[in-house]
CSV table of C-alpha atoms in Angstrom, one decimal:
chain,number,residue,atom,x,y,z
A,247,MET,CA,16.6,23.0,27.3
A,248,ASN,CA,18.3,22.5,23.7
A,249,GLN,CA,16.7,22.7,20.2
A,250,SER,CA,15.8,19.5,20.4
A,251,SER,CA,14.0,18.2,23.2
A,252,ARG,CA,12.5,21.8,23.3
A,253,PRO,CA,8.6,21.4,22.6
A,254,GLY,CA,6.9,21.1,19.4
A,255,THR,CA,4.0,21.4,17.4
A,256,VAL,CA,3.1,18.5,15.3
A,257,LEU,CA,0.5,18.1,12.0
A,258,LEU,CA,-1.7,15.4,12.3
A,259,THR,CA,-3.0,15.8,7.8
A,260,ASP,CA,-6.3,13.3,7.8
A,261,TYR,CA,-6.3,10.1,9.1
A,262,ALA,CA,-8.1,7.2,8.3
A,263,TRP,CA,-10.4,6.3,12.2
A,264,PRO,CA,-12.7,7.4,13.6
A,265,ASP,CA,-10.2,10.0,16.2
A,266,ASP,CA,-7.3,10.8,16.9
A,267,SER,CA,-6.7,9.2,20.2
A,268,VAL,CA,-3.7,7.7,19.4
A,269,GLU,CA,-1.7,10.3,17.8
A,270,ARG,CA,-2.2,12.5,20.4
A,271,SER,CA,-1.4,9.9,23.6
A,272,VAL,CA,1.8,9.6,21.3
A,273,ILE,CA,2.4,13.6,20.9
A,274,GLU,CA,1.1,14.8,24.8
A,275,GLY,CA,2.5,12.6,26.1
A,276,ALA,CA,5.4,13.6,25.3
A,277,GLY,CA,5.0,17.7,25.9
A,278,HIS,CA,4.3,18.3,22.4
A,279,THR,CA,1.3,20.1,21.1
A,280,LEU,CA,-1.0,18.2,18.0
A,281,VAL,CA,-2.9,19.3,15.8
A,282,THR,CA,-5.4,17.4,13.8
A,283,GLY,CA,-6.6,18.1,10.0
A,284,PRO,CA,-9.8,16.5,8.2
A,285,ALA,CA,-10.5,12.5,8.2
A,286,GLU,CA,-10.5,13.0,5.3
A,287,PRO,CA,-7.6,14.2,2.8
A,288,ALA,CA,-7.7,17.5,2.1
A,289,SER,CA,-6.8,18.9,-1.1
A,290,ALA,CA,-2.3,19.6,-1.7
A,291,GLU,CA,-3.4,23.4,-1.2
A,292,ALA,CA,-5.3,23.1,1.5
A,293,ILE,CA,-2.4,20.8,3.7
A,294,GLU,CA,0.0,23.8,2.3
A,295,GLY,CA,-2.4,26.6,4.4
A,296,LEU,CA,-3.1,23.9,7.6
A,297,VAL,CA,1.7,23.7,7.7
A,298,ALA,CA,1.5,28.4,6.5
A,299,GLU,CA,-1.0,28.8,9.2
A,300,HIS,CA,1.1,26.4,12.3
A,301,ARG,CA,4.2,26.5,11.3
A,302,PRO,CA,4.9,22.5,12.5
A,303,ALA,CA,8.3,20.8,13.2
A,304,GLY,CA,6.2,17.7,12.6
A,305,ILE,CA,4.0,15.9,9.9
A,306,LEU,CA,2.1,12.7,10.2
A,307,THR,CA,0.4,11.8,7.3
A,308,CYS,CA,-1.8,9.1,5.4
A,309,TRP,CA,-3.8,9.5,2.6
A,310,ALA,CA,-2.5,13.3,2.0
A,311,PRO,CA,-0.3,15.1,0.1
A,312,VAL,CA,2.5,16.2,1.9
A,313,SER,CA,4.0,19.0,-1.5
A,314,ALA,CA,7.0,20.0,-2.1
A,315,THR,CA,5.4,23.9,-1.1
A,316,ALA,CA,3.7,22.3,2.6
A,317,ILE,CA,7.2,21.0,3.0
A,318,GLY,CA,9.4,23.9,2.7
A,319,THR,CA,6.2,26.6,3.7
A,320,SER,CA,7.4,24.9,8.3
A,321,PRO,CA,10.8,26.6,8.8
A,322,ASP,CA,10.5,24.2,11.8
A,323,LEU,CA,10.1,21.5,10.2
A,324,ARG,CA,12.3,18.4,10.8
A,325,ILE,CA,10.2,15.0,10.1
A,326,VAL,CA,7.9,13.4,7.9
A,327,ALA,CA,5.8,10.3,9.4
A,328,ARG,CA,3.8,8.7,7.4
A,329,LEU,CA,1.4,6.1,8.2
A,330,GLY,CA,1.9,3.9,6.0
A,331,VAL,CA,4.7,2.7,3.8
A,332,GLY,CA,3.6,3.8,0.3
A,333,LEU,CA,5.9,7.2,0.3
A,334,ASP,CA,4.2,8.4,-3.2
A,335,ASN,CA,2.6,11.6,-1.8
A,336,ILE,CA,5.4,12.6,0.2
A,337,ALA,CA,7.7,14.9,-1.3
A,338,VAL,CA,10.4,13.4,-0.1
A,339,GLU,CA,13.1,15.0,-3.3
A,340,ALA,CA,11.7,18.3,-1.7
A,341,ALA,CA,12.7,17.1,2.2
A,342,THR,CA,16.1,15.7,1.2
A,343,ASP,CA,17.4,18.4,0.5
A,344,ARG,CA,15.8,20.7,3.5
A,345,GLY,CA,17.3,18.9,5.3
A,346,VAL,CA,13.5,17.4,6.6
A,347,TRP,CA,13.5,13.5,8.0
A,348,VAL,CA,10.5,10.9,5.9
A,349,THR,CA,9.9,7.6,7.6
A,350,ASN,CA,7.4,5.3,7.4
A,351,VAL,CA,5.9,1.6,9.2
A,352,PRO,CA,7.2,-0.9,6.3
A,353,ASP,CA,6.3,-3.6,8.7
A,354,TYR,CA,3.1,-3.5,10.6
A,355,CYS,CA,0.4,-5.0,8.3
A,356,VAL,CA,2.8,-7.7,6.4
A,357,GLU,CA,0.4,-9.9,8.0
A,358,GLU,CA,-3.1,-8.4,6.6
A,359,VAL,CA,-2.6,-7.7,3.5
A,360,ALA,CA,-0.8,-11.3,2.3
A,361,ASP,CA,-3.6,-12.5,4.2
A,362,HIS,CA,-5.4,-10.2,1.6
A,363,ALA,CA,-4.3,-10.7,-1.4
A,364,VAL,CA,-4.4,-14.6,-1.0
A,365,GLY,CA,-8.0,-14.6,0.0
A,366,MET,CA,-8.4,-12.8,-3.0
A,367,VAL,CA,-6.6,-16.2,-4.4
A,368,LEU,CA,-10.1,-18.0,-3.0
A,369,ALA,CA,-13.2,-15.6,-3.2
A,370,TRP,CA,-10.9,-16.6,-6.9
A,371,THR,CA,-10.7,-20.5,-7.4
A,372,ARG,CA,-13.9,-20.6,-4.8
A,373,GLY,CA,-16.6,-18.6,-7.0
A,374,LEU,CA,-17.2,-16.6,-2.8
A,375,ALA,CA,-18.4,-13.4,-4.0
A,376,LEU,CA,-19.7,-14.3,-8.1
A,377,PHE,CA,-22.4,-16.4,-5.3
A,378,ASP,CA,-23.2,-14.9,-3.2
A,379,ARG,CA,-24.0,-12.8,-6.0
A,380,ASP,CA,-26.4,-14.6,-7.3
A,381,VAL,CA,-28.0,-16.3,-4.4
A,382,ARG,CA,-28.4,-12.5,-3.1
A,383,ALA,CA,-30.3,-12.3,-6.6
A,384,GLY,CA,-32.4,-15.2,-6.2
A,385,ARG,CA,-30.6,-17.5,-8.6
A,386,TRP,CA,-29.7,-20.2,-7.6
A,387,ASN,CA,-27.7,-23.4,-9.8
A,388,PRO,CA,-24.7,-25.7,-8.8
A,389,ALA,CA,-25.3,-26.2,-12.4
A,390,GLY,CA,-23.3,-22.9,-13.3
A,391,ALA,CA,-20.4,-23.6,-11.5
A,392,ARG,CA,-17.0,-23.2,-13.0
A,393,LEU,CA,-14.2,-23.7,-10.6
A,394,ARG,CA,-10.2,-24.3,-9.4
A,395,ARG,CA,-7.7,-26.1,-7.9
A,396,LEU,CA,-5.7,-24.1,-6.0
A,397,SER,CA,-3.4,-26.8,-6.2
A,398,THR,CA,-3.2,-27.5,-9.8
A,399,LEU,CA,-3.0,-23.2,-10.7
A,400,THR,CA,1.2,-20.9,-10.6
A,401,CYS,CA,0.6,-18.6,-9.1
A,402,GLY,CA,3.2,-16.1,-9.6
A,403,VAL,CA,4.3,-13.0,-7.2
A,404,VAL,CA,5.6,-9.6,-8.0
A,405,GLY,CA,7.9,-7.9,-5.1
A,406,TYR,CA,9.4,-10.2,-2.8
A,407,GLY,CA,9.6,-8.2,0.4
A,408,ARG,CA,8.1,-8.6,3.6
A,409,ILE,CA,4.5,-9.1,2.0
A,410,GLY,CA,6.0,-11.0,-1.1
A,411,ARG,CA,7.7,-13.4,0.9
A,412,ALA,CA,4.4,-13.6,2.9
A,413,THR,CA,2.0,-14.5,0.4
A,414,ALA,CA,4.3,-16.8,-1.2
A,415,GLY,CA,4.4,-18.5,2.1
A,416,ARG,CA,0.6,-18.6,2.4
A,417,LEU,CA,0.4,-19.9,-0.9
A,418,GLY,CA,2.9,-22.2,-0.6
A,419,ALA,CA,0.9,-24.2,2.1
A,420,PHE,CA,-1.9,-24.7,-0.6
A,421,GLY,CA,-0.2,-26.7,-2.3
A,422,CYS,CA,0.8,-24.6,-6.0
A,423,ARG,CA,3.7,-23.6,-8.0
A,424,ILE,CA,5.5,-19.4,-6.8
A,425,LEU,CA,6.9,-18.0,-9.5
A,426,ALA,CA,8.5,-14.9,-7.5
A,427,HIS,CA,10.8,-11.8,-8.8
A,428,ASP,CA,12.0,-9.1,-7.2
A,429,PRO,CA,14.6,-7.2,-8.9
A,430,TYR,CA,17.2,-7.4,-5.5
A,431,PRO,CA,16.3,-11.7,-5.9
A,432,PRO,CA,17.4,-13.0,-2.1
A,433,LYS,CA,20.2,-15.8,-2.0
A,434,ASP,CA,18.3,-18.1,-1.0
A,435,ALA,CA,14.1,-18.5,-2.0
A,436,PRO,CA,13.0,-22.1,-0.4
A,437,GLY,CA,9.6,-23.5,-2.4
A,438,VAL,CA,9.6,-20.8,-4.7
A,439,GLU,CA,11.0,-19.9,-8.5
A,440,MET,CA,12.5,-16.4,-8.7
A,441,VAL,CA,12.2,-15.7,-12.5
A,442,GLY,CA,12.2,-12.6,-14.8
A,443,LEU,CA,8.9,-10.1,-15.0
A,444,GLU,CA,7.7,-12.0,-18.5
A,445,GLU,CA,8.7,-15.6,-17.6
A,446,LEU,CA,6.8,-14.9,-14.9
A,447,LEU,CA,3.9,-13.6,-17.0
A,448,ARG,CA,4.1,-15.9,-18.9
A,449,ARG,CA,3.5,-19.2,-16.7
A,450,SER,CA,1.0,-18.0,-14.5
A,451,ASP,CA,-2.8,-18.3,-13.9
A,452,VAL,CA,-2.6,-15.4,-11.2
A,453,VAL,CA,-0.4,-12.7,-10.3
A,454,ILE,CA,-0.4,-10.6,-7.5
A,455,LEU,CA,1.2,-7.3,-7.0
A,456,HIS,CA,3.4,-6.6,-4.3
A,457,VAL,CA,5.4,-3.5,-5.3
A,458,PRO,CA,5.9,0.7,-4.4
A,459,LEU,CA,4.8,2.6,-6.4
A,460,THR,CA,7.0,4.8,-8.7
A,461,PRO,CA,7.7,5.9,-11.2
A,462,ASP,CA,9.8,3.2,-12.4
A,463,THR,CA,6.8,0.8,-11.6
A,464,HIS,CA,3.9,2.9,-12.6
A,465,HIS,CA,1.5,0.7,-15.0
A,466,ILE,CA,4.2,-1.5,-14.4
A,467,ILE,CA,1.4,-3.9,-15.6
A,468,GLY,CA,-0.1,-2.8,-18.9
A,469,ALA,CA,-1.9,-3.8,-21.9
A,470,GLU,CA,1.3,-5.3,-23.3
A,471,GLN,CA,1.8,-7.1,-20.5
A,472,LEU,CA,-1.8,-8.4,-19.5
A,473,ALA,CA,-1.3,-10.5,-23.3
A,474,LEU,CA,1.6,-11.9,-21.8
A,475,MET,CA,-0.4,-13.3,-19.4
A,476,ARG,CA,-2.5,-17.3,-19.0
A,477,ARG,CA,-6.0,-17.0,-20.5
A,478,GLY,CA,-9.0,-17.0,-17.4
A,479,GLY,CA,-6.6,-15.5,-15.1
A,480,LEU,CA,-6.6,-13.7,-12.2
A,481,LEU,CA,-4.9,-10.1,-11.2
A,482,VAL,CA,-4.3,-9.0,-7.7
A,483,ASN,CA,-3.0,-5.6,-7.1
A,484,VAL,CA,-3.2,-4.4,-2.9
A,485,SER,CA,-0.3,-2.3,-3.6
A,486,ARG,CA,-1.0,0.7,-5.3
A,487,GLY,CA,-3.4,1.5,-8.0
A,488,GLY,CA,-1.3,4.0,-10.3
A,489,LEU,CA,1.2,0.2,-11.0
A,490,VAL,CA,-1.6,-1.0,-13.5
A,491,ASP,CA,-3.0,0.6,-16.3
A,492,THR,CA,-7.0,0.2,-15.5
A,493,ASP,CA,-8.3,0.6,-18.7
A,494,ALA,CA,-6.6,-2.3,-19.4
A,495,VAL,CA,-7.0,-4.3,-17.4
A,496,ILE,CA,-10.8,-3.7,-17.9
A,497,LYS,CA,-10.9,-4.4,-22.1
A,498,ALA,CA,-9.1,-7.3,-20.8
A,499,LEU,CA,-12.4,-8.3,-18.9
A,500,ASP,CA,-14.4,-7.7,-21.8
A,501,SER,CA,-13.0,-10.5,-24.4
A,502,GLY,CA,-12.3,-12.6,-21.8
A,503,HIS,CA,-8.4,-13.3,-22.0
A,504,LEU,CA,-8.9,-12.2,-17.9
A,505,ASP,CA,-10.9,-14.2,-16.8
A,506,GLY,CA,-10.6,-12.1,-13.0
A,507,ALA,CA,-8.9,-9.3,-11.4
A,508,ALA,CA,-9.5,-8.6,-8.0
A,509,PHE,CA,-8.2,-4.6,-6.7
A,510,ASP,CA,-7.9,-3.2,-3.1
A,511,VAL,CA,-6.6,-0.3,-4.6
A,512,LEU,CA,-7.3,2.0,-8.1
A,513,GLU,CA,-5.1,4.9,-10.3
A,514,SER,CA,-8.4,6.4,-9.5
A,515,GLU,CA,-9.7,5.5,-6.3
A,516,PRO,CA,-11.6,6.7,-3.9
A,517,HIS,CA,-13.3,6.7,-7.9
A,518,VAL,CA,-13.7,3.5,-9.6
A,519,PRO,CA,-15.1,3.7,-13.4
A,520,ASP,CA,-18.2,2.4,-14.5
A,521,GLY,CA,-16.3,-0.4,-17.1
A,522,LEU,CA,-14.8,-2.0,-14.0
A,523,LEU,CA,-17.4,-1.8,-12.1
A,524,ALA,CA,-19.8,-3.3,-15.0
A,525,GLN,CA,-17.4,-6.7,-14.4
A,526,PRO,CA,-18.8,-9.4,-13.3
A,527,GLY,CA,-15.2,-11.1,-13.0
A,528,ALA,CA,-14.1,-7.9,-10.8
A,529,LEU,CA,-13.5,-8.2,-7.1
A,530,LEU,CA,-13.1,-5.0,-5.4
A,531,THR,CA,-12.5,-3.5,-2.2
A,532,PRO,CA,-11.9,-0.2,-0.8
A,533,HIS,CA,-7.9,-0.2,0.1
A,534,VAL,CA,-8.2,-2.0,3.3
A,535,ALA,CA,-6.3,-4.8,2.4
A,536,PHE,CA,-3.6,-2.6,5.2
A,537,SER,CA,-6.5,-2.9,8.0
A,538,SER,CA,-7.2,-5.6,11.4
A,539,ASP,CA,-7.5,-3.6,14.9
A,540,ALA,CA,-3.7,-4.6,15.8
A,541,SER,CA,-2.3,-3.2,12.5
A,542,VAL,CA,-3.5,0.0,12.9
A,543,THR,CA,-2.9,0.5,16.5
A,544,GLU,CA,0.0,-0.2,16.1
A,545,LEU,CA,0.6,1.8,12.5
A,546,ARG,CA,-0.3,5.6,14.4
A,547,ARG,CA,2.1,4.9,18.0
A,548,ARG,CA,4.9,4.3,15.4
A,549,ALA,CA,5.0,6.6,13.6
A,550,ALA,CA,3.7,9.0,15.9
A,551,GLU,CA,6.8,7.5,18.1
A,552,GLU,CA,9.0,7.8,14.7
A,553,VAL,CA,7.5,11.9,15.6
A,554,VAL,CA,8.6,11.9,19.2
A,555,ARG,CA,11.9,10.4,18.8
A,556,ILE,CA,13.5,13.3,15.6
A,557,LEU,CA,12.3,15.4,18.2
A,558,ALA,CA,13.9,14.2,21.0
A,559,GLY,CA,17.3,14.8,18.6
A,560,GLN,CA,16.6,10.8,18.0
A,561,ALA,CA,17.8,9.7,15.0
A,562,PRO,CA,14.5,7.5,12.8
A,563,ALA,CA,13.9,3.5,13.2
A,564,HIS,CA,12.4,3.6,9.5
A,565,ALA,CA,14.4,6.2,7.7
A,566,ARG,CA,13.5,6.8,4.2
A,567,ASN,CA,15.7,8.7,2.9
A,568,SER,CA,18.9,11.2,4.0
A,569,PRO,CA,18.2,14.7,5.1
A,570,ARG,CA,21.4,17.1,3.8
A,571,GLY,CA,23.3,18.2,7.2
A,572,LEU,CA,22.3,16.1,8.7
A,573,PRO,CA,24.9,14.1,10.3
A,574,ALA,CA,24.7,10.4,10.0
A,575,GLY,CA,22.4,9.0,12.7
A,576,SER,CA,21.0,11.7,13.7
A,577,GLY,CA,17.7,13.2,14.5
A,578,GLY,CA,19.0,16.7,15.6
A,579,ARG,CA,19.9,19.3,13.6
């Protein structure tokens, strides 16, 4: 048996679902051993300890941090597979330097995240969350409604990748004007006007973020950018919390410059700042935009299959790096 097809140990660092049955079925069905860490994401140090203990050939990670130390601890490590899209919890450069693949599942939740973003917009235009709170508190005040017609609004989508395009398509069906910004704009975007970020902020009633978190996009929306937005608008973030300066958003809500902030993600999650909780215009969900029965099952299966491919010496389907010392298109060593 050659090295690329030898059975190995795979570490599942954490998981945001009830069990590890899907991952175990795929990994152990291919003849490997799955070791599972705590369901809640542990600290970087705890993950480093698990890697040192089990010396995995593959790591599957959801939210837990996979540090450069963890990557360098197991001499057998060949892949770190993200159970998700973003890679901000993985030391990608360290993996690349050590000849370790990094993969993700970039398209498993396109429909869910786009639906969630548009649902947040509708909740704001129709006052759904606010009125639900009022009714439950014993207040029945239809005369107090200050609602909006979505078709009269301009919606700006920051990041025009798979999810951004899906969101724009859904919003377009409501008849509103769609602006989009992307550093790599497509040649053709039917029904969408591609503009610079500042122009998008100035012209949009609603701004929706669909970009990855990188050093360049950290706090892409801060006090300066919020000041450019139209007064009384809505900011939606269903991507990564670090894209937004939360303190600046709280101040914009306090002043009335922003009417609403709809966040599925927070820079401080799972902690929610008291100043944000106190805002009646804040609509908050606990990082679940990606989630549905179908999307989670698909995510788990496809991420585990990437590990099996690499351990079998095959090329990954969704590589996010080019490991040093490995031939192009190869999964083996």
